[in-house]
Coordinates of C-alpha atoms and ligand atoms in Angstrom, one line a residue:
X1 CA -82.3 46.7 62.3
X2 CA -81.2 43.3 61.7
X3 CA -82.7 40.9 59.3
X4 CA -82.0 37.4 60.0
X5 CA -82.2 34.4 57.8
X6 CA -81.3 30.5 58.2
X7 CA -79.2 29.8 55.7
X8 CA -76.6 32.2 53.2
X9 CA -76.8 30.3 50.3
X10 CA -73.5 31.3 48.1
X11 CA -74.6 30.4 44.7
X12 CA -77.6 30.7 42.2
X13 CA -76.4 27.5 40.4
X14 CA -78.0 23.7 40.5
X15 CA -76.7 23.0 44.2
X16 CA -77.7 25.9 45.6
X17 CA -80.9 26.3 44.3
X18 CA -82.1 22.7 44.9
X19 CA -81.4 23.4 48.6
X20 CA -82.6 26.3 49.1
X21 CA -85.8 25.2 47.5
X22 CA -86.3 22.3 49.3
X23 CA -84.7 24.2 52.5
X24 CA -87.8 27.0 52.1
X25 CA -90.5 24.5 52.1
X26 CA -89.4 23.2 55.1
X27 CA -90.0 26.4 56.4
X28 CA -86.0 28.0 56.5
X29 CA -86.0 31.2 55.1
X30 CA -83.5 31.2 52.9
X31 CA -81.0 34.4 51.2
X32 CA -79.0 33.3 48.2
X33 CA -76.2 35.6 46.9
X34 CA -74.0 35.2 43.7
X35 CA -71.5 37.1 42.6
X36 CA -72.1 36.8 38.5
X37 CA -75.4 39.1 37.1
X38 CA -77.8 36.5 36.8
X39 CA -79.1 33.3 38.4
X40 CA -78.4 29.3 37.3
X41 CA -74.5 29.1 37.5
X42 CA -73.4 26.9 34.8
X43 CA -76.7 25.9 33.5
X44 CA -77.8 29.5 32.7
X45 CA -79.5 29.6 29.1
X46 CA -80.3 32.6 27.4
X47 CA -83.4 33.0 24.7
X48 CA -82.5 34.8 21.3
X49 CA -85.3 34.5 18.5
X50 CA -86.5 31.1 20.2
X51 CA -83.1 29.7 20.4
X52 CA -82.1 28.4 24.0
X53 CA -78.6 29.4 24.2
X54 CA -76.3 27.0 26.4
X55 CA -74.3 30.3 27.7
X56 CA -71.9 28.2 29.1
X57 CA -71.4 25.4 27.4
X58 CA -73.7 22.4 25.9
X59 CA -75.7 21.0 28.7
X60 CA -78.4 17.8 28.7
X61 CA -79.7 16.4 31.3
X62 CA -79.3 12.8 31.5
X63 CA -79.3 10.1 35.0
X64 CA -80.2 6.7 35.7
X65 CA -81.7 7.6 38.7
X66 CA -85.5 7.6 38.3
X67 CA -86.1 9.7 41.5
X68 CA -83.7 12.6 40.4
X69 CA -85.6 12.4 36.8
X70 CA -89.0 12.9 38.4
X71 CA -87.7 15.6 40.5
X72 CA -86.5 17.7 37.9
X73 CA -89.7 16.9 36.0
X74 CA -91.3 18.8 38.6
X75 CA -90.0 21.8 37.0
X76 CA -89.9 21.7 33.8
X77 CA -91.1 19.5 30.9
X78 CA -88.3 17.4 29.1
X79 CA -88.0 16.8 25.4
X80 CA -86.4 13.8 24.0
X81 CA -83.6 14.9 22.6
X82 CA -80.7 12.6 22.7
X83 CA -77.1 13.5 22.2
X84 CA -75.2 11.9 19.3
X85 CA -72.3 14.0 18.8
X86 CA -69.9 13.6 15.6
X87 CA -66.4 14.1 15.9
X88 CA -64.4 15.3 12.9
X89 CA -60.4 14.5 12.5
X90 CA -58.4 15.5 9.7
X91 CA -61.8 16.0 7.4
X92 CA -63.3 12.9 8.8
X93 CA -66.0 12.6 10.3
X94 CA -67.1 10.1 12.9
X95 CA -69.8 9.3 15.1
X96 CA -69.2 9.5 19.0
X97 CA -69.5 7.5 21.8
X98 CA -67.6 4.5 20.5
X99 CA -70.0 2.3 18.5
X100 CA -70.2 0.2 15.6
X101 CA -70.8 3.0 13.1
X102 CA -67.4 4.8 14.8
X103 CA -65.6 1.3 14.0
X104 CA -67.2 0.9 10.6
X105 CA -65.8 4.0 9.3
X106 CA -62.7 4.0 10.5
X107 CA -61.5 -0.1 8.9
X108 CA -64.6 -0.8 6.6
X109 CA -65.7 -3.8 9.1
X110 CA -69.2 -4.3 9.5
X111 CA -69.9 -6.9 12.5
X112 CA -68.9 -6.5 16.3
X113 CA -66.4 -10.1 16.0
X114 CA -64.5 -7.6 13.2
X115 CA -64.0 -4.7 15.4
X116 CA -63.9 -6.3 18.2
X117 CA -60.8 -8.7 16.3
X118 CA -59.3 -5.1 15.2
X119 CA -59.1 -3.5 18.6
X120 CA -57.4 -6.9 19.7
X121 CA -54.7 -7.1 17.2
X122 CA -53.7 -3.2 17.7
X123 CA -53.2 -3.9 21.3
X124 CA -51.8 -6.9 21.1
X125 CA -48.0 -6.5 22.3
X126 CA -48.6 -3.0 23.9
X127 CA -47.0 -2.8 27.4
X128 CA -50.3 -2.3 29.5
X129 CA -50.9 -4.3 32.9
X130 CA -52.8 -2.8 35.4
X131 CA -54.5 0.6 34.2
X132 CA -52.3 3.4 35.6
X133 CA -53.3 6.6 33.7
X134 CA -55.8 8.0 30.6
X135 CA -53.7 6.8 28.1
X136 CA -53.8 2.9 29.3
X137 CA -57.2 2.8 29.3
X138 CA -58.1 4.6 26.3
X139 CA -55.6 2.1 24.2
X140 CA -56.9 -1.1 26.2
X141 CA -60.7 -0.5 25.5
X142 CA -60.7 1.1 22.2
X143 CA -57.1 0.2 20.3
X144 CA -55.1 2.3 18.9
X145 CA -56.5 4.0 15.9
X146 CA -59.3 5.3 18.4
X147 CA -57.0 6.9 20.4
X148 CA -54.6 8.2 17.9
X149 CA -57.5 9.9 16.1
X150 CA -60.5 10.5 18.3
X151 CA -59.1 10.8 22.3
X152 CA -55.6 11.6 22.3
X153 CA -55.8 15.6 20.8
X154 CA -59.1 16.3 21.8
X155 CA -57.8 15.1 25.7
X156 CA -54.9 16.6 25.4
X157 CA -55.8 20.2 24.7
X158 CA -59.1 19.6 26.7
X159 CA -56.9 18.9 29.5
X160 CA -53.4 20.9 29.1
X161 CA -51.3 18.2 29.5
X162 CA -50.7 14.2 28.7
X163 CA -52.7 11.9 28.8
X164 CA -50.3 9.5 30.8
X165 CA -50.7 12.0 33.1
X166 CA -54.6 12.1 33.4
X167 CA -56.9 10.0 35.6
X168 CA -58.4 6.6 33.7
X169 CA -62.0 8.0 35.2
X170 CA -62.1 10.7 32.6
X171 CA -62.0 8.5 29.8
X172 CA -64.6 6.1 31.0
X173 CA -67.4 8.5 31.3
X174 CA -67.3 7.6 27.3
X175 CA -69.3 4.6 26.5
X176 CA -67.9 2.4 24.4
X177 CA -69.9 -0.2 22.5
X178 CA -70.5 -2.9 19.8
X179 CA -74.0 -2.4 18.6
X180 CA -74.7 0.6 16.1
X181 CA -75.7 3.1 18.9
X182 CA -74.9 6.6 18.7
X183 CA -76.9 7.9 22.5
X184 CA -73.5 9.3 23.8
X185 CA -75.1 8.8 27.7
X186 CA -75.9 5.1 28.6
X187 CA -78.7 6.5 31.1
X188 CA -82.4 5.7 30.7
X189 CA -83.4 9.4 31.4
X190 CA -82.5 11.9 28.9
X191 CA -83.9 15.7 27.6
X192 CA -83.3 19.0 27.1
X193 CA -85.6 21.3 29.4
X194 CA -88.4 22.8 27.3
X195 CA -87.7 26.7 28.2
X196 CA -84.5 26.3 28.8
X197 CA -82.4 25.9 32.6
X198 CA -83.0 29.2 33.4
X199 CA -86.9 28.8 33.8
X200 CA -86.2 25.9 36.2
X201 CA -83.8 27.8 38.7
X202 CA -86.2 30.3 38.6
X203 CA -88.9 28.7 39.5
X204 CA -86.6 26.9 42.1
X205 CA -86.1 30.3 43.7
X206 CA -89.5 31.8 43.3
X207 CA -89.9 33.4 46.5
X208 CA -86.5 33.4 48.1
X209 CA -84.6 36.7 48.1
X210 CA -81.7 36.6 45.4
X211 CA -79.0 39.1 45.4
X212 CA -77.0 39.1 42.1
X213 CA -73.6 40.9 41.9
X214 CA -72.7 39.9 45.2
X215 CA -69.7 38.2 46.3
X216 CA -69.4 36.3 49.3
X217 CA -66.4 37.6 51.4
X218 CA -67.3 41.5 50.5
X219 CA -70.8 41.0 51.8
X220 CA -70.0 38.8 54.9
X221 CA -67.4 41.8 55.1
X222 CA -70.1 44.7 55.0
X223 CA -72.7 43.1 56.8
X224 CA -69.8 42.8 59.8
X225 CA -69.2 46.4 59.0
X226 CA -72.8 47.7 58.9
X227 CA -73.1 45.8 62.4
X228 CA -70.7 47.0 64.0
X229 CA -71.5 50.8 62.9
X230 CA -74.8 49.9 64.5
X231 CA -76.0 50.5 60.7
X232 CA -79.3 47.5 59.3
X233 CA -77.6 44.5 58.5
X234 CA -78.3 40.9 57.6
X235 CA -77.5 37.7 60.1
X236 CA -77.8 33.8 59.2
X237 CA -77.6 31.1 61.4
X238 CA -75.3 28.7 58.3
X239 CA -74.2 29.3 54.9
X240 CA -74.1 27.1 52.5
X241 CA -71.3 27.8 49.8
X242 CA -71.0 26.4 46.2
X243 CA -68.0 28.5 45.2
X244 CA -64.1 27.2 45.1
X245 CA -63.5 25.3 48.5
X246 CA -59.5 26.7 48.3
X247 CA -60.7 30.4 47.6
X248 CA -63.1 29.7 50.8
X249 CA -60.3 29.2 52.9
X250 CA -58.1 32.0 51.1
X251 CA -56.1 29.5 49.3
X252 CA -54.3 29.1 53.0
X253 CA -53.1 25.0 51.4
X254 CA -51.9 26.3 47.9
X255 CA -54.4 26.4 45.0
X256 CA -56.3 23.6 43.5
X257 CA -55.8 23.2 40.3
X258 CA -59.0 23.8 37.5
X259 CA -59.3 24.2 33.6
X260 CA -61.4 26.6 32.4
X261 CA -63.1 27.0 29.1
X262 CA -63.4 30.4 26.7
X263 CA -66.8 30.4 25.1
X264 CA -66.8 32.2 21.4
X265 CA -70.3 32.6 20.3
X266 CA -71.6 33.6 16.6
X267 CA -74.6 34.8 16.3
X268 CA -75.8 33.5 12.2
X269 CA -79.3 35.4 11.7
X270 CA -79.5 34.7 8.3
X271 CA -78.4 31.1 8.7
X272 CA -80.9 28.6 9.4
X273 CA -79.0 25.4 9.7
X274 CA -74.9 25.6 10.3
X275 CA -73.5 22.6 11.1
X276 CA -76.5 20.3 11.0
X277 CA -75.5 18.5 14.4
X278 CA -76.1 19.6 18.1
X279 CA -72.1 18.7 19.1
X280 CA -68.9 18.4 16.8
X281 CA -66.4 17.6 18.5
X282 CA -62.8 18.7 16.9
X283 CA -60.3 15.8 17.9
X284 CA -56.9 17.0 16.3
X285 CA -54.7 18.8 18.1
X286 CA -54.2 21.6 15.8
X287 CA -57.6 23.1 16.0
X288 CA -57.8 25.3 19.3
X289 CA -61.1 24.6 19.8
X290 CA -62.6 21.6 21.1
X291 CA -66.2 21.4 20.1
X292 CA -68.7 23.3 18.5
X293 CA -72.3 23.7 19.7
X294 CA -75.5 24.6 17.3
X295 CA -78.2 25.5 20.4
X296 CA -81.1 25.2 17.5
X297 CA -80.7 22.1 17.5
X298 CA -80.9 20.9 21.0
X299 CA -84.6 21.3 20.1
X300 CA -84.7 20.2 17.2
X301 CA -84.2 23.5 15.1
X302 CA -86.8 25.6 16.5
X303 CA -86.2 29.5 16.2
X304 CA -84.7 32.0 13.4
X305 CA -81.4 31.5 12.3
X306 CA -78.7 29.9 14.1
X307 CA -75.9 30.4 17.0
X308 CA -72.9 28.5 17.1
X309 CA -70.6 28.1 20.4
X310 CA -67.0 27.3 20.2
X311 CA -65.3 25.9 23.0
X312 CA -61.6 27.1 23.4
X313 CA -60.0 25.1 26.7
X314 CA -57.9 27.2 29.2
X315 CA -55.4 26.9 31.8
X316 CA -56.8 28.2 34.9
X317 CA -55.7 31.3 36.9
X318 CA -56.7 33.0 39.8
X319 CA -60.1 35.4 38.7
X320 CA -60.8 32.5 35.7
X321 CA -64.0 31.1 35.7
X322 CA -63.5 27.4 37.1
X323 CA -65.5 24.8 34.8
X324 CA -63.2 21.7 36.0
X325 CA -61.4 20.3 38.4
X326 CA -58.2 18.3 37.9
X327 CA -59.2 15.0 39.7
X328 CA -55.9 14.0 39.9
X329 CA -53.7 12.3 42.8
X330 CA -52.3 15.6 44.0
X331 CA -55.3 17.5 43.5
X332 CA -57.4 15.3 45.5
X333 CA -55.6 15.0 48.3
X334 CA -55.0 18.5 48.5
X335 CA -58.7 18.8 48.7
X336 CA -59.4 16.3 51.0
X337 CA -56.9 18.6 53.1
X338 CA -59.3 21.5 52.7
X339 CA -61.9 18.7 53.8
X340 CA -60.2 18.7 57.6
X341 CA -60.5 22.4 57.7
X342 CA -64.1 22.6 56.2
X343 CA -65.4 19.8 59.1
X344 CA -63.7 22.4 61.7
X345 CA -65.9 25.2 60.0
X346 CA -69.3 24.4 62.1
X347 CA -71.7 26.2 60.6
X348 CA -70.3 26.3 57.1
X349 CA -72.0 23.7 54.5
X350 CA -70.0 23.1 50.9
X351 CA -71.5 21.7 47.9
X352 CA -71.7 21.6 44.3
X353 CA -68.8 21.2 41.5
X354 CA -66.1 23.3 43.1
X355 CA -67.3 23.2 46.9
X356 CA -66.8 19.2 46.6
X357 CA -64.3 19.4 43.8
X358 CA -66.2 16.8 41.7
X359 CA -66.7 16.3 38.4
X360 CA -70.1 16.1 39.1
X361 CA -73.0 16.6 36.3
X362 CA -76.5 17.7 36.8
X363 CA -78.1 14.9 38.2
X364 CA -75.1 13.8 40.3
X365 CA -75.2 17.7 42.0
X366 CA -79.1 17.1 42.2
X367 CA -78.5 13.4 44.0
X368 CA -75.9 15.1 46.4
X369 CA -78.0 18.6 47.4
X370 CA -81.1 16.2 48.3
X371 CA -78.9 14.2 50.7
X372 CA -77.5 17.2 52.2
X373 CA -81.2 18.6 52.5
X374 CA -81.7 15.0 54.0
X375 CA -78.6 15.3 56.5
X376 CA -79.2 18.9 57.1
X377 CA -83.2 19.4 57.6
Ligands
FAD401 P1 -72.3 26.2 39.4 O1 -73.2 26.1 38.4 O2 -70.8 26.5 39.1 O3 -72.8 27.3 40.5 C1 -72.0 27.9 41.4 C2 -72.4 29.3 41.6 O4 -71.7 29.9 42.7 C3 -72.0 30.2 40.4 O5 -73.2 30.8 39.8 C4 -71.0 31.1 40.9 O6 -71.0 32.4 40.3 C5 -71.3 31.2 42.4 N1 -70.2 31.6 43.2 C6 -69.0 31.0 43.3 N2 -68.2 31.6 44.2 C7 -69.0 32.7 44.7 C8 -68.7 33.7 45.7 N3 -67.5 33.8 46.3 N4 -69.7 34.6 45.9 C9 -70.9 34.5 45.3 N5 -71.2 33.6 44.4 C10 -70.2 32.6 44.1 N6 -73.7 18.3 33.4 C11 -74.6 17.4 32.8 O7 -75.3 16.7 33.5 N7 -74.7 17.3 31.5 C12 -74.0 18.1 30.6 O8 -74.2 18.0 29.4 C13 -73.0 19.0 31.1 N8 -72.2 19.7 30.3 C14 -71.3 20.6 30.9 C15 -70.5 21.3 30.0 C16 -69.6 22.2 30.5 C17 -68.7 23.0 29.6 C18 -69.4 22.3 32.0 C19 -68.4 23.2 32.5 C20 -70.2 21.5 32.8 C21 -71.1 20.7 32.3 N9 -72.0 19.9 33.1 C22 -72.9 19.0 32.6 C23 -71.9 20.0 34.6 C24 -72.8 21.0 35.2 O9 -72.5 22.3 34.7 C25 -72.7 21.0 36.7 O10 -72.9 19.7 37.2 C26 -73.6 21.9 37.5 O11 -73.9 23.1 36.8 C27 -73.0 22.3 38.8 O12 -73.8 23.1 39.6 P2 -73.3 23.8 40.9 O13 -74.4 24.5 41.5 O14 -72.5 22.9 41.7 O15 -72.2 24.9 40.3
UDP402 N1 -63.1 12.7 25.0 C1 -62.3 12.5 23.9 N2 -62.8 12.7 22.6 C2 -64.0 13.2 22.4 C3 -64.9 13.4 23.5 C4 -64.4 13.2 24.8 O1 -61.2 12.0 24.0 O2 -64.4 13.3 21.2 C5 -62.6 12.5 26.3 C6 -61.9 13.8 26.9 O3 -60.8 13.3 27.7 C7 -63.0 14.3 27.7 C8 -63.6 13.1 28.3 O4 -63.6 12.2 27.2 O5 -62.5 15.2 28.7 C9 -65.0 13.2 28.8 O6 -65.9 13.7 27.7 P1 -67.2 14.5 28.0 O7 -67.9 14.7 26.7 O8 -67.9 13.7 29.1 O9 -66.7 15.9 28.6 P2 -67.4 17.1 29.2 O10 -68.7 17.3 28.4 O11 -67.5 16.9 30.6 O12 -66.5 18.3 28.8

């Protein structure tokens, strides 16, 4: 017997599930696969004793877009939490984005003229015309003292590798500002879904079949199988795929390059408050971790005891989770490469972080499965 669907959707994580929701009420039947154990990709939280752990890393939803905020607010309520992360250097602590109190505490000035004066003298004579790399940017908006002690360590091991070698874009998703402001997101829109991201992928994919455990190639590869023994297998008109573009097409261009991330979590039941923050960040080079997450209070300390997250960057190899890609020069026009062979690929769909290779967060992967869903249905 055969069972046929529209649409293989490869992925449980934002992508997939926003077009596979909106794909099923248009009336596609819809099968989504994923090859980890449970559903939501990246976004997947986990409840222990009331606490909504980020299990991959610290996530809040923020946009500017008010249509992408109301969608989401379909499925799930929002609290108003808003990120301020600290950042501690050398014993120091700072606040984070960029703001007055940042400046304040690092020269003892008080008014935007001072800082603004103080970032002027330091670069003053540095050799920096039009913005070429990380490094140029950081020292032209922010001085040197800012970069020395709050971007260049933290980037550095974030990244694996100099910041003259990194593009400016990274830097500039950092706010930078001369009022005493500590939102690190400049968006109008910003929460923390009450219940956790989990709730709101399930509820996404109430009533599509899920298959968990279940990775693509082996199961196109069985189903082919199963066919051709004359055995009950599954059909689809299109996939849709949200895994690694380059491992779609067997790395057949050479590999695109990611970072990944090792996640260390410490579960504190008989600590109620650890670090008294939702983010540090850790800025020196020295410490091998570059941030530390407290999940109570991403909602504002509810549930028993506490669990911390540290996040150790990686190099990335083959079988390594992929968290980024390396938007650089090479990189991207090694994917747009895999672009020329995905538009031969006619009933193949790619989207999401790592089938676009985007740094893309939530609401930009929200923004881009609705205009596929536009495009496509
Ligand atoms: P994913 O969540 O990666 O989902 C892809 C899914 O496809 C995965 O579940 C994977 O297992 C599955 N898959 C891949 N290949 C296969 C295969 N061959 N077979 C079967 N299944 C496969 N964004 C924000 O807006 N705010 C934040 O604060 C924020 N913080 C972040 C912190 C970290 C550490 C990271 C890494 C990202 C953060 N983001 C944040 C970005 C956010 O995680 C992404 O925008 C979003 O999760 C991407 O969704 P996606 O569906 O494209 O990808
Ligand atoms: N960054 C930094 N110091 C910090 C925080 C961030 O230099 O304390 C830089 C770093 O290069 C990082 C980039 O800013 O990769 C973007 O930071 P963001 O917090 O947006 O990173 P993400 O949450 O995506 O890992």
């Amino acid at each position: 017997m055969k069972e046929h669907f529209n649409y293989l959707v490869v992925g449980t994580g934002l992508f997939g599930s926003v077009f596979s929701y909106e794909a099923s009420r248009r009336g596609k039947k819809c099968l989504v696969i994923d090859k980890r154990d449970h559903i939501a990709g990246n976004i997947y939280t986990r409840e222990v004793r009331g606490i909504h752990v980020h299990e991959y890393g610290a996530h809040i939803f923020h946009t500017s877009n008010r249509e992408i905020w109301d969608y989401m607010s379909r499925f799930a309520e929002f609290n108003h939490f808003i990120n301020s992360p600290m950042a501690i250097y050398k014993g120091e602590i700072y606040n984070l984005p960029f703001n007055m109190n940042t400046f304040s505490k690092l020269w003892g000035i008080k008014t935007p003229d001072e800082a603004r004066e103080k970032i002027r003298e330091q670069i003053d004579g540095l050799p920096i015309g039009e913005i070429r790399n990380l490094e140029e940017q950081a020292l032209s908006l922010a001085g040197t003292d800012v970069y020395e002690k709050l971007i260049k360590g933290y980037t550095e091991k974030q990244w694996g590798r100099d910041c003259r070698e990194l593009p400016a874009f990274i830097i500039k998703r950092l706010p930078l500002r001369f009022t005493y402001d500590n939102n690190y997101f400049s968006d109008p829109y910003q929460g923390i879904p009450v219940g956790g991201y989990t709730a709101i992928i399930e509820k996404m994919l109430e009533g599509t079949e899920v298959r968990l455990s279940t990775d693509y190639r082996e199961f196109e590869k069985s189903q082919k199988t199963a066919a051709e023994r004359g055995e009950d297998f599954i059909s689809y008109d299109k996939v849709l795929y949200t895994g690694m573009i380059d491992e779609y097409f067997d790395y057949c261009l050479g590999n695109l390059e990611y970072r990944s991330l090792q996640f260390e979590v410490e579960d504190m039941p008989e600590c109620d408050n650890y670090q008294g923050n939702a983010v540090i960040n850790y800025t020196e080079r020295e410490i091998p971790y570059t941030r530390i997450i407290e999940h109570k209070h991403f909602e504002f300390g509810k549930g028993e005891g506490t669990i911390i997250t540290r996040e150790y960057p990686r190099s990335w190899k083959k079988g390594d989770e992929p968290y980024y890609p390396v938007n650089d020069e090479k990189n991207n026009k090694l994917f747009s490469d895999y672009m020329e062979l995905a538009s031969r690929e006619e009933n193949v769909l790619f989207g999401g972080r790592l089938g676009q290779y985007r740094y893309y967060d939530m609401d930009k992967v929200v923004e881009a499965a609705l205009q596929m869903v536009e495009k496509e249905l």
